[in-house]
XYZ file of C-alpha atoms in Angstrom:
511
model
C -79.520 -8.624 4.039
C -83.236 -6.929 5.290
C -85.825 -9.265 7.026
C -88.898 -8.963 7.552
C -89.888 -9.070 11.076
C -91.824 -11.027 12.081
C -93.989 -10.750 15.715
C -96.189 -12.719 17.125
C -98.211 -11.066 18.872
C -101.220 -12.999 18.402
C -101.706 -16.730 18.874
C -104.834 -17.116 17.676
C -103.215 -15.591 13.703
C -100.610 -18.832 13.318
C -103.364 -21.072 15.020
C -106.983 -20.311 12.860
C -107.464 -22.948 9.962
C -109.471 -20.428 8.114
C -111.850 -17.749 8.223
C -114.259 -20.289 6.146
C -114.493 -22.710 9.202
C -112.949 -21.485 12.128
C -115.047 -19.981 14.599
C -113.723 -15.720 14.995
C -112.363 -14.167 18.266
C -114.901 -11.617 19.847
C -113.926 -8.195 18.900
C -113.212 -7.702 22.391
C -110.862 -9.722 22.136
C -108.430 -6.331 21.143
C -110.013 -3.612 23.257
C -106.734 -3.305 25.063
C -104.869 -2.789 21.405
C -105.206 -1.154 17.991
C -104.424 1.943 20.774
C -101.374 2.858 19.832
C -98.802 3.511 16.324
C -96.539 0.537 17.770
C -99.104 -1.625 18.236
C -100.300 -0.817 14.412
C -97.131 -1.690 13.073
C -96.496 -4.513 14.736
C -99.797 -6.289 13.509
C -98.566 -4.511 8.861
C -95.438 -6.173 10.336
C -97.176 -9.692 11.170
C -99.282 -8.777 7.617
C -95.852 -8.555 6.258
C -94.229 -11.379 7.230
C -97.888 -13.558 6.982
C -97.886 -11.969 2.999
C -94.156 -12.975 2.035
C -94.227 -16.505 3.698
C -98.053 -17.894 3.441
C -98.563 -16.473 0.021
C -96.022 -19.037 -2.438
C -96.447 -22.746 -0.650
C -98.054 -23.093 -3.357
C -95.989 -21.718 -7.007
C -97.347 -24.540 -9.324
C -98.392 -22.431 -11.727
C -95.182 -21.478 -12.616
C -93.792 -24.810 -12.825
C -96.884 -25.790 -15.125
C -95.700 -22.824 -17.550
C -92.208 -22.773 -17.046
C -90.173 -22.614 -20.846
C -88.694 -25.948 -19.819
C -86.754 -29.425 -22.891
C -86.327 -31.719 -20.310
C -88.723 -31.655 -16.533
C -87.563 -34.145 -13.510
C -89.950 -35.216 -11.663
C -93.863 -36.656 -12.010
C -94.663 -34.123 -10.052
C -93.905 -31.522 -12.151
C -94.880 -33.942 -15.382
C -98.677 -34.193 -13.477
C -98.482 -30.280 -13.727
C -97.673 -29.301 -16.822
C -99.587 -32.108 -18.932
C -102.284 -30.993 -16.743
C -102.580 -35.265 -16.001
C -106.066 -35.456 -13.814
C -106.258 -38.043 -11.515
C -102.264 -37.378 -9.999
C -103.243 -33.877 -9.744
C -106.474 -34.505 -7.336
C -104.556 -37.177 -5.620
C -101.482 -37.017 -5.262
C -101.357 -32.646 -4.507
C -101.696 -30.612 -1.072
C -103.934 -27.043 -3.448
C -104.978 -25.528 -0.477
C -105.476 -22.070 -0.611
C -105.907 -22.037 3.527
C -103.003 -19.854 3.268
C -105.154 -17.078 1.426
C -107.328 -17.148 3.579
C -105.345 -15.992 6.114
C -103.964 -13.401 5.075
C -107.161 -12.308 4.094
C -107.993 -12.571 7.940
C -105.282 -10.825 8.847
C -105.726 -7.905 6.880
C -109.606 -7.753 7.862
C -108.704 -7.338 11.480
C -106.177 -4.523 10.722
C -108.818 -2.970 9.204
C -112.060 -3.978 11.253
C -109.918 -2.747 13.946
C -108.425 1.102 13.228
C -111.481 2.231 14.659
C -110.422 1.910 17.995
C -106.693 4.029 17.300
C -106.454 7.117 19.743
C -104.261 9.769 18.613
C -102.584 8.852 15.252
C -102.199 10.663 12.328
C -105.298 10.487 9.760
C -101.693 9.669 6.655
C -100.916 6.806 9.147
C -103.879 4.871 10.097
C -104.474 5.276 6.257
C -101.084 4.339 5.615
C -102.314 0.931 7.629
C -105.524 0.650 6.302
C -103.953 1.076 2.431
C -101.150 -2.237 3.482
C -103.718 -4.287 4.545
C -106.070 -3.375 1.343
C -103.467 -3.773 -0.906
C -102.679 -7.428 0.634
C -106.738 -8.058 0.474
C -107.070 -6.741 -4.029
C -103.427 -9.176 -4.239
C -104.852 -12.211 -2.222
C -108.310 -12.165 -4.056
C -106.203 -11.626 -7.527
C -104.400 -15.036 -6.310
C -106.680 -16.621 -5.992
C -109.306 -15.691 -8.683
C -106.230 -16.666 -10.718
C -105.434 -20.488 -9.079
C -108.391 -21.220 -8.537
C -110.987 -19.542 -10.636
C -114.387 -19.458 -8.154
C -113.555 -18.843 -4.374
C -114.856 -17.617 -1.674
C -115.368 -13.955 -0.137
C -115.063 -13.414 2.978
C -116.997 -10.146 5.216
C -114.553 -9.411 8.174
C -112.463 -10.915 10.557
C -116.082 -12.125 13.407
C -118.300 -13.261 10.723
C -119.522 -16.019 11.399
C -121.544 -17.494 8.860
C -120.928 -19.952 6.461
C -119.704 -19.166 2.998
C -120.712 -20.584 -0.606
C -118.175 -19.399 -3.747
C -118.797 -16.861 -5.301
C -117.820 -16.353 -9.486
C -114.343 -15.387 -10.540
C -115.792 -11.947 -12.247
C -116.765 -10.997 -9.163
C -114.254 -12.138 -7.425
C -112.044 -10.037 -9.236
C -114.320 -7.162 -9.078
C -113.864 -7.356 -5.568
C -110.156 -7.326 -6.047
C -110.045 -4.327 -7.845
C -112.626 -3.248 -5.263
C -109.932 -3.861 -2.398
C -107.268 -2.182 -4.585
C -108.182 0.223 -6.109
C -108.442 2.470 -2.180
C -104.948 0.046 -1.568
C -104.242 3.413 -4.188
C -106.883 5.458 -3.345
C -104.855 5.527 0.718
C -101.603 4.935 -0.034
C -98.696 7.477 -0.723
C -96.258 6.922 -3.656
C -92.775 4.668 -2.886
C -90.758 7.299 -2.689
C -93.235 9.165 0.112
C -93.312 5.639 2.376
C -93.213 6.252 6.051
C -90.827 4.657 8.070
C -92.334 1.974 10.337
C -89.913 2.853 13.479
C -86.156 2.859 12.118
C -84.116 4.854 9.260
C -83.780 1.724 7.050
C -84.633 1.301 3.427
C -88.710 0.824 2.808
C -89.335 -2.806 1.636
C -90.806 -2.988 -2.148
C -93.129 -5.213 -0.228
C -94.767 -3.005 1.186
C -98.046 -1.685 -0.621
C -98.292 1.600 -2.831
C -98.903 4.056 -5.473
C -97.070 1.736 -7.906
C -97.153 -1.250 -6.667
C -101.660 -1.129 -6.991
C -101.065 0.598 -10.086
C -99.634 -2.725 -11.264
C -102.192 -5.339 -9.667
C -105.129 -2.722 -11.305
C -103.708 -3.047 -14.710
C -102.647 -7.040 -14.108
C -106.569 -7.699 -12.420
C -108.372 -5.769 -15.647
C -106.040 -7.691 -17.947
C -106.628 -11.189 -16.599
C -110.676 -10.336 -16.545
C -111.027 -9.203 -19.749
C -109.051 -12.099 -21.387
C -111.006 -14.416 -19.244
C -114.395 -12.553 -20.391
C -113.102 -13.453 -23.822
C -111.469 -17.311 -22.909
C -114.526 -18.524 -21.507
C -117.095 -16.461 -23.346
C -118.532 -14.840 -19.755
C -120.622 -12.353 -19.290
C -118.384 -8.662 -19.835
C -117.064 -5.945 -21.744
C -113.845 -7.522 -22.197
C -112.704 -4.014 -24.094
C -113.406 -1.568 -21.561
C -111.287 -4.354 -19.005
C -108.088 -3.917 -21.130
C -108.461 -0.269 -22.168
C -108.522 -0.331 -17.715
C -106.064 -1.751 -17.971
C -104.018 0.483 -20.380
C -104.733 3.563 -18.827
C -103.433 2.067 -15.685
C -100.345 0.398 -17.421
C -99.327 4.179 -19.044
C -100.194 5.792 -15.253
C -96.602 3.277 -14.073
C -94.691 3.894 -17.966
C -95.002 8.069 -17.174
C -94.308 8.310 -13.590
C -97.103 9.530 -12.288
C -97.639 7.586 -9.058
C -94.047 7.096 -8.511
C -90.268 7.581 -10.477
C -90.365 3.522 -12.076
C -87.849 3.032 -15.511
C -86.664 -0.036 -17.316
C -83.203 -0.295 -16.517
C -80.340 0.521 -18.658
C -78.946 -2.969 -20.292
C -80.028 -6.220 -19.722
C -76.826 -7.008 -17.669
C -78.102 -4.686 -15.251
C -81.368 -6.795 -15.086
C -79.794 -9.107 -14.241
C -76.737 -7.117 -11.774
C -79.413 -4.746 -10.136
C -83.553 -5.750 -10.491
C -83.425 -9.779 -10.923
C -81.205 -8.019 -7.898
C -83.834 -6.483 -6.439
C -83.046 -5.065 -2.504
C -83.226 -1.788 -2.980
C -81.311 -1.721 -6.686
C -83.782 -0.819 -9.222
C -85.204 2.329 -10.218
C -87.817 -0.976 -12.819
C -89.086 -2.544 -10.224
C -92.295 -2.175 -8.642
C -93.300 -5.594 -6.444
C -90.331 -7.469 -4.961
C -91.501 -9.670 -2.034
C -88.834 -10.335 1.068
C -86.880 -13.590 1.104
C -85.646 -15.011 4.251
C -82.284 -16.384 3.559
C -81.707 -18.786 6.864
C -85.361 -20.113 5.920
C -86.008 -22.619 4.111
C -88.866 -23.414 1.184
C -90.659 -21.382 0.652
C -89.308 -17.796 3.129
C -86.145 -18.309 0.138
C -88.335 -19.255 -3.002
C -88.674 -17.449 -6.121
C -89.510 -18.764 -9.880
C -85.853 -19.029 -10.498
C -84.152 -20.867 -8.026
C -85.455 -23.985 -9.462
C -82.762 -23.686 -12.417
C -79.681 -22.169 -10.659
C -76.856 -24.562 -10.945
C -72.879 -23.606 -11.657
C -71.399 -21.380 -12.083
C -73.462 -19.220 -9.474
C -73.715 -22.192 -7.028
C -69.745 -22.537 -6.739
C -70.150 -26.291 -4.885
C -72.254 -27.510 -8.068
C -69.743 -28.511 -10.926
C -70.589 -28.228 -14.779
C -72.337 -31.758 -15.409
C -74.938 -30.599 -12.122
C -76.825 -28.949 -15.087
C -78.624 -32.436 -16.121
C -79.698 -33.250 -12.491
C -81.568 -30.304 -11.678
C -85.730 -30.835 -11.417
C -86.368 -28.092 -14.739
C -83.073 -27.769 -17.720
C -83.505 -26.188 -21.253
C -82.050 -26.336 -23.940
C -78.802 -24.430 -24.962
C -80.231 -24.819 -28.855
C -84.104 -23.756 -27.953
C -81.885 -20.213 -26.271
C -80.157 -19.721 -29.518
C -83.464 -19.670 -31.679
C -85.393 -18.031 -28.706
C -83.176 -14.351 -28.873
C -81.326 -13.136 -31.789
C -77.581 -13.844 -32.115
C -77.441 -9.669 -31.625
C -79.582 -9.682 -29.040
C -77.698 -8.767 -25.737
C -79.922 -11.394 -23.200
C -79.315 -14.388 -25.057
C -75.926 -14.181 -23.224
C -76.566 -12.366 -19.984
C -79.490 -14.158 -18.774
C -77.269 -17.844 -20.172
C -73.713 -18.270 -19.102
C -70.844 -18.646 -22.172
C -74.325 -20.197 -24.197
C -71.901 -20.539 -27.475
C -68.329 -22.167 -25.861
C -70.725 -23.603 -22.637
C -72.221 -25.960 -26.101
C -69.922 -26.892 -28.049
C -69.834 -30.190 -29.054
C -66.555 -30.668 -26.574
C -68.885 -30.057 -23.890
C -71.524 -32.280 -24.780
C -70.659 -35.354 -22.556
C -70.773 -32.861 -19.808
C -73.632 -30.430 -20.362
C -75.461 -32.690 -22.578
C -76.472 -29.119 -24.418
C -78.490 -28.038 -21.484
C -77.054 -24.199 -20.884
C -76.626 -22.136 -17.808
C -79.116 -19.782 -15.996
C -76.509 -16.449 -14.959
C -80.492 -14.020 -15.038
C -79.384 -14.394 -11.145
C -75.971 -14.292 -9.565
C -75.516 -13.804 -6.590
C -74.782 -16.120 -3.553
C -73.321 -16.060 -0.202
C -71.676 -19.149 1.536
C -71.546 -20.634 4.543
C -69.206 -23.006 6.722
C -70.207 -26.086 7.956
C -69.130 -29.402 10.232
C -69.849 -30.717 7.242
C -67.747 -29.938 5.085
C -64.148 -28.997 4.708
C -65.180 -25.864 2.027
C -67.863 -23.035 2.413
C -71.553 -24.418 1.067
C -73.756 -22.296 -0.096
C -76.242 -20.569 2.379
C -78.901 -18.717 -0.075
C -78.569 -16.660 -3.435
C -78.492 -13.061 -2.430
C -82.026 -12.076 -3.652
C -85.203 -10.984 -3.699
C -87.881 -12.210 -5.644
C -88.626 -9.607 -8.104
C -92.872 -9.649 -8.619
C -93.762 -6.694 -10.757
C -90.811 -4.901 -13.348
C -91.901 -2.047 -15.486
C -91.335 -3.776 -18.465
C -93.413 -6.546 -17.565
C -96.330 -3.295 -16.996
C -94.714 -2.088 -20.569
C -95.269 -5.922 -22.802
C -98.458 -6.143 -20.192
C -99.843 -2.752 -21.942
C -98.670 -3.292 -25.244
C -100.576 -6.956 -25.924
C -104.317 -5.391 -24.144
C -102.984 -2.671 -27.166
C -102.362 -4.929 -29.966
C -105.843 -7.210 -28.806
C -108.038 -3.945 -29.417
C -106.077 -2.784 -32.225
C -103.811 0.938 -30.985
C -100.983 1.137 -32.577
C -99.551 1.836 -28.957
C -98.561 -2.223 -28.822
C -96.204 -1.755 -31.534
C -93.344 1.164 -29.661
C -93.989 -0.276 -26.318
C -93.169 -3.786 -27.831
C -89.983 -1.979 -28.978
C -89.241 0.033 -25.985
C -87.951 -3.142 -24.680
C -86.242 -4.606 -27.409
C -84.122 -1.533 -27.842
C -82.439 -2.210 -24.890
C -82.048 -5.966 -25.592
C -80.091 -4.432 -29.142
C -82.862 -7.189 -30.511
C -84.154 -5.631 -33.923
C -87.330 -3.527 -33.444
C -90.846 -5.364 -34.505
C -91.885 -6.469 -37.541
C -87.787 -8.272 -37.732
C -88.532 -10.695 -40.577
C -91.137 -12.792 -40.779
C -92.826 -11.021 -37.894
C -96.450 -10.114 -38.840
C -98.891 -10.977 -35.912
C -97.640 -8.394 -33.591
C -100.034 -10.215 -30.236
C -98.089 -13.140 -31.181
C -94.737 -11.226 -31.252
C -95.373 -9.338 -27.584
C -95.837 -12.976 -25.874
C -92.864 -14.791 -27.477
C -90.896 -11.115 -26.186
C -92.766 -11.387 -22.647
C -91.001 -15.524 -23.355
C -87.705 -14.352 -23.757
C -87.791 -10.332 -21.480
C -89.815 -12.418 -18.649
C -88.239 -15.846 -18.965
C -88.455 -18.008 -15.276
C -89.978 -15.667 -13.305
C -93.462 -17.150 -13.547
C -95.197 -15.521 -15.610
C -96.017 -17.814 -18.888
C -98.501 -19.487 -18.025
C -100.374 -16.881 -17.526
C -99.268 -15.397 -20.664
C -100.913 -17.789 -22.451
C -103.933 -18.162 -21.025
C -104.357 -14.109 -21.081
C -103.421 -14.783 -25.139
C -106.529 -17.823 -25.522
C -107.022 -21.614 -26.555
C -105.686 -20.805 -29.099
C -102.012 -20.607 -26.963
C -102.871 -23.047 -24.816
C -103.118 -25.651 -28.074
C -99.811 -24.095 -28.808
C -97.673 -23.890 -25.485
C -98.609 -26.407 -23.501
C -98.358 -30.290 -23.529
C -100.804 -33.786 -22.563
C -104.151 -33.004 -21.848
C -104.608 -29.321 -22.465
C -104.194 -30.538 -25.776
C -107.903 -31.284 -25.865
C -109.176 -28.526 -23.398
C -112.717 -26.616 -25.513
C -113.851 -23.451 -24.043
C -116.626 -25.050 -22.210
C -113.734 -27.160 -20.073
C -111.670 -23.965 -19.905
C -114.992 -22.271 -18.400
C -114.972 -25.517 -16.147
C -111.838 -24.368 -14.737
C -109.872 -26.713 -16.450
C -106.840 -24.325 -16.056
C -107.283 -23.735 -12.587
C -106.231 -25.889 -9.527
C -108.662 -28.279 -7.889
C -109.630 -27.467 -4.567
C -108.615 -29.133 -2.028
C -110.318 -31.510 0.495
C -109.696 -28.996 3.016
C -112.035 -26.735 1.632
C -114.507 -29.366 2.563
C -113.917 -29.625 5.897
C -116.517 -27.865 7.901
C -118.036 -26.140 4.911
C -120.293 -27.911 3.475
C -122.490 -25.803 1.345
C -118.389 -25.956 -0.982
C -118.325 -27.905 -4.242
C -115.527 -29.477 -6.053
C -114.988 -26.683 -9.521
C -116.999 -28.948 -12.748
C -114.265 -29.876 -14.274
C -112.383 -31.159 -11.453
C -115.175 -33.234 -10.493
C -115.710 -35.359 -13.024
C -112.789 -37.086 -11.750
C -113.660 -37.539 -8.182
């Protein structure tokens, strides 16, 4: 097991409430630091530790978008039904962790000039990591909250107002582009003082390109969806260009796994096991949520967890019927019996009293057990995987989506590249005529439970939102969307020490 190293160098990094509302440390704090490679290595380790820990404390968008037949728990239902009053009053929707991360990245960038005798390529690596994290975080802020704050640096004491979502996406693009310029390919990544495998959580050319491909696809979609100023067509073309660099191995060696089984045993495993994976997040197996969180973890039960029983599936927060799975995949599609455990035999009528017709997710399979004092038998310690965030199949289908929006015939070949691996019928299968819909459904099949579906729905427009979301989502119009209905409401801590920030228009109606 490989773990991100957490080095608690500066209490101020843990203790700051937010760059939005905390008086910054004077630059002289770092006068005797940021001199050597060891200093910068330590700060990059700190940044990576924060990246994993702070980024995923709020992953409600994955829950909103899960393809599920039964959802247990009122909080999950509120998210998926867009129950406005509950979302305002019952959820912690803070962006604090995101700005803590931006602060740490800015600390690194603001102190590069202090370096003494450090080779240029190493300084580029440190700066590139900070730019990649900033680009990723601004992208995540824009997708979750829409209009958000853009900060200047780690020392500014001014109070910031929100910037438009398009400006935030442009800020993310600027940072991701700098990371792309400065960072090496994954296979050329430097070792930070240890002769070990380099985690795919670190930024590299490939992960910056994946970020840029998603940024431009999202920006174009928001221009179309919200009726914003900008050239959506140009954005889709940019996304295609960046995606192509990954697919053609021009920014690192990435290739699809050969089979759907290897998607489960290698790509979903991570930890260096897969050349399909572009960006992974390291899980700390010995810590609880969010350190051991990934979207698929909430679905896992028997037989992966040997301490649970076949009946445990009915108790999960999210469940999916075997019949839903059978309707989702053709009978010859390999993913049907790789992503799910013995789909047909476990959904036989004789099993209904046990599992009520629910399917057993088998996409993640590696479990580690530990002895505990309170049980005579070992218990599940953790799911032994990393969080695979972006993989090459996602990029093929993202390029296909953008091509379909532009009427580019490449959409069909990209779609069929993923279908061919699963032994599914190439497009157009009988009854298929809408390639954009076919690509959306293929992302649903291929990336099932990986946390992308909510964003996939939004990128495809209001008709998809009405069709594939429930509750109050079904009555949203373009004005609601433009005013922020699809994003999280700002949490009260955003206003605590900042009297110029206001709730977005849509959510202010329910306060």
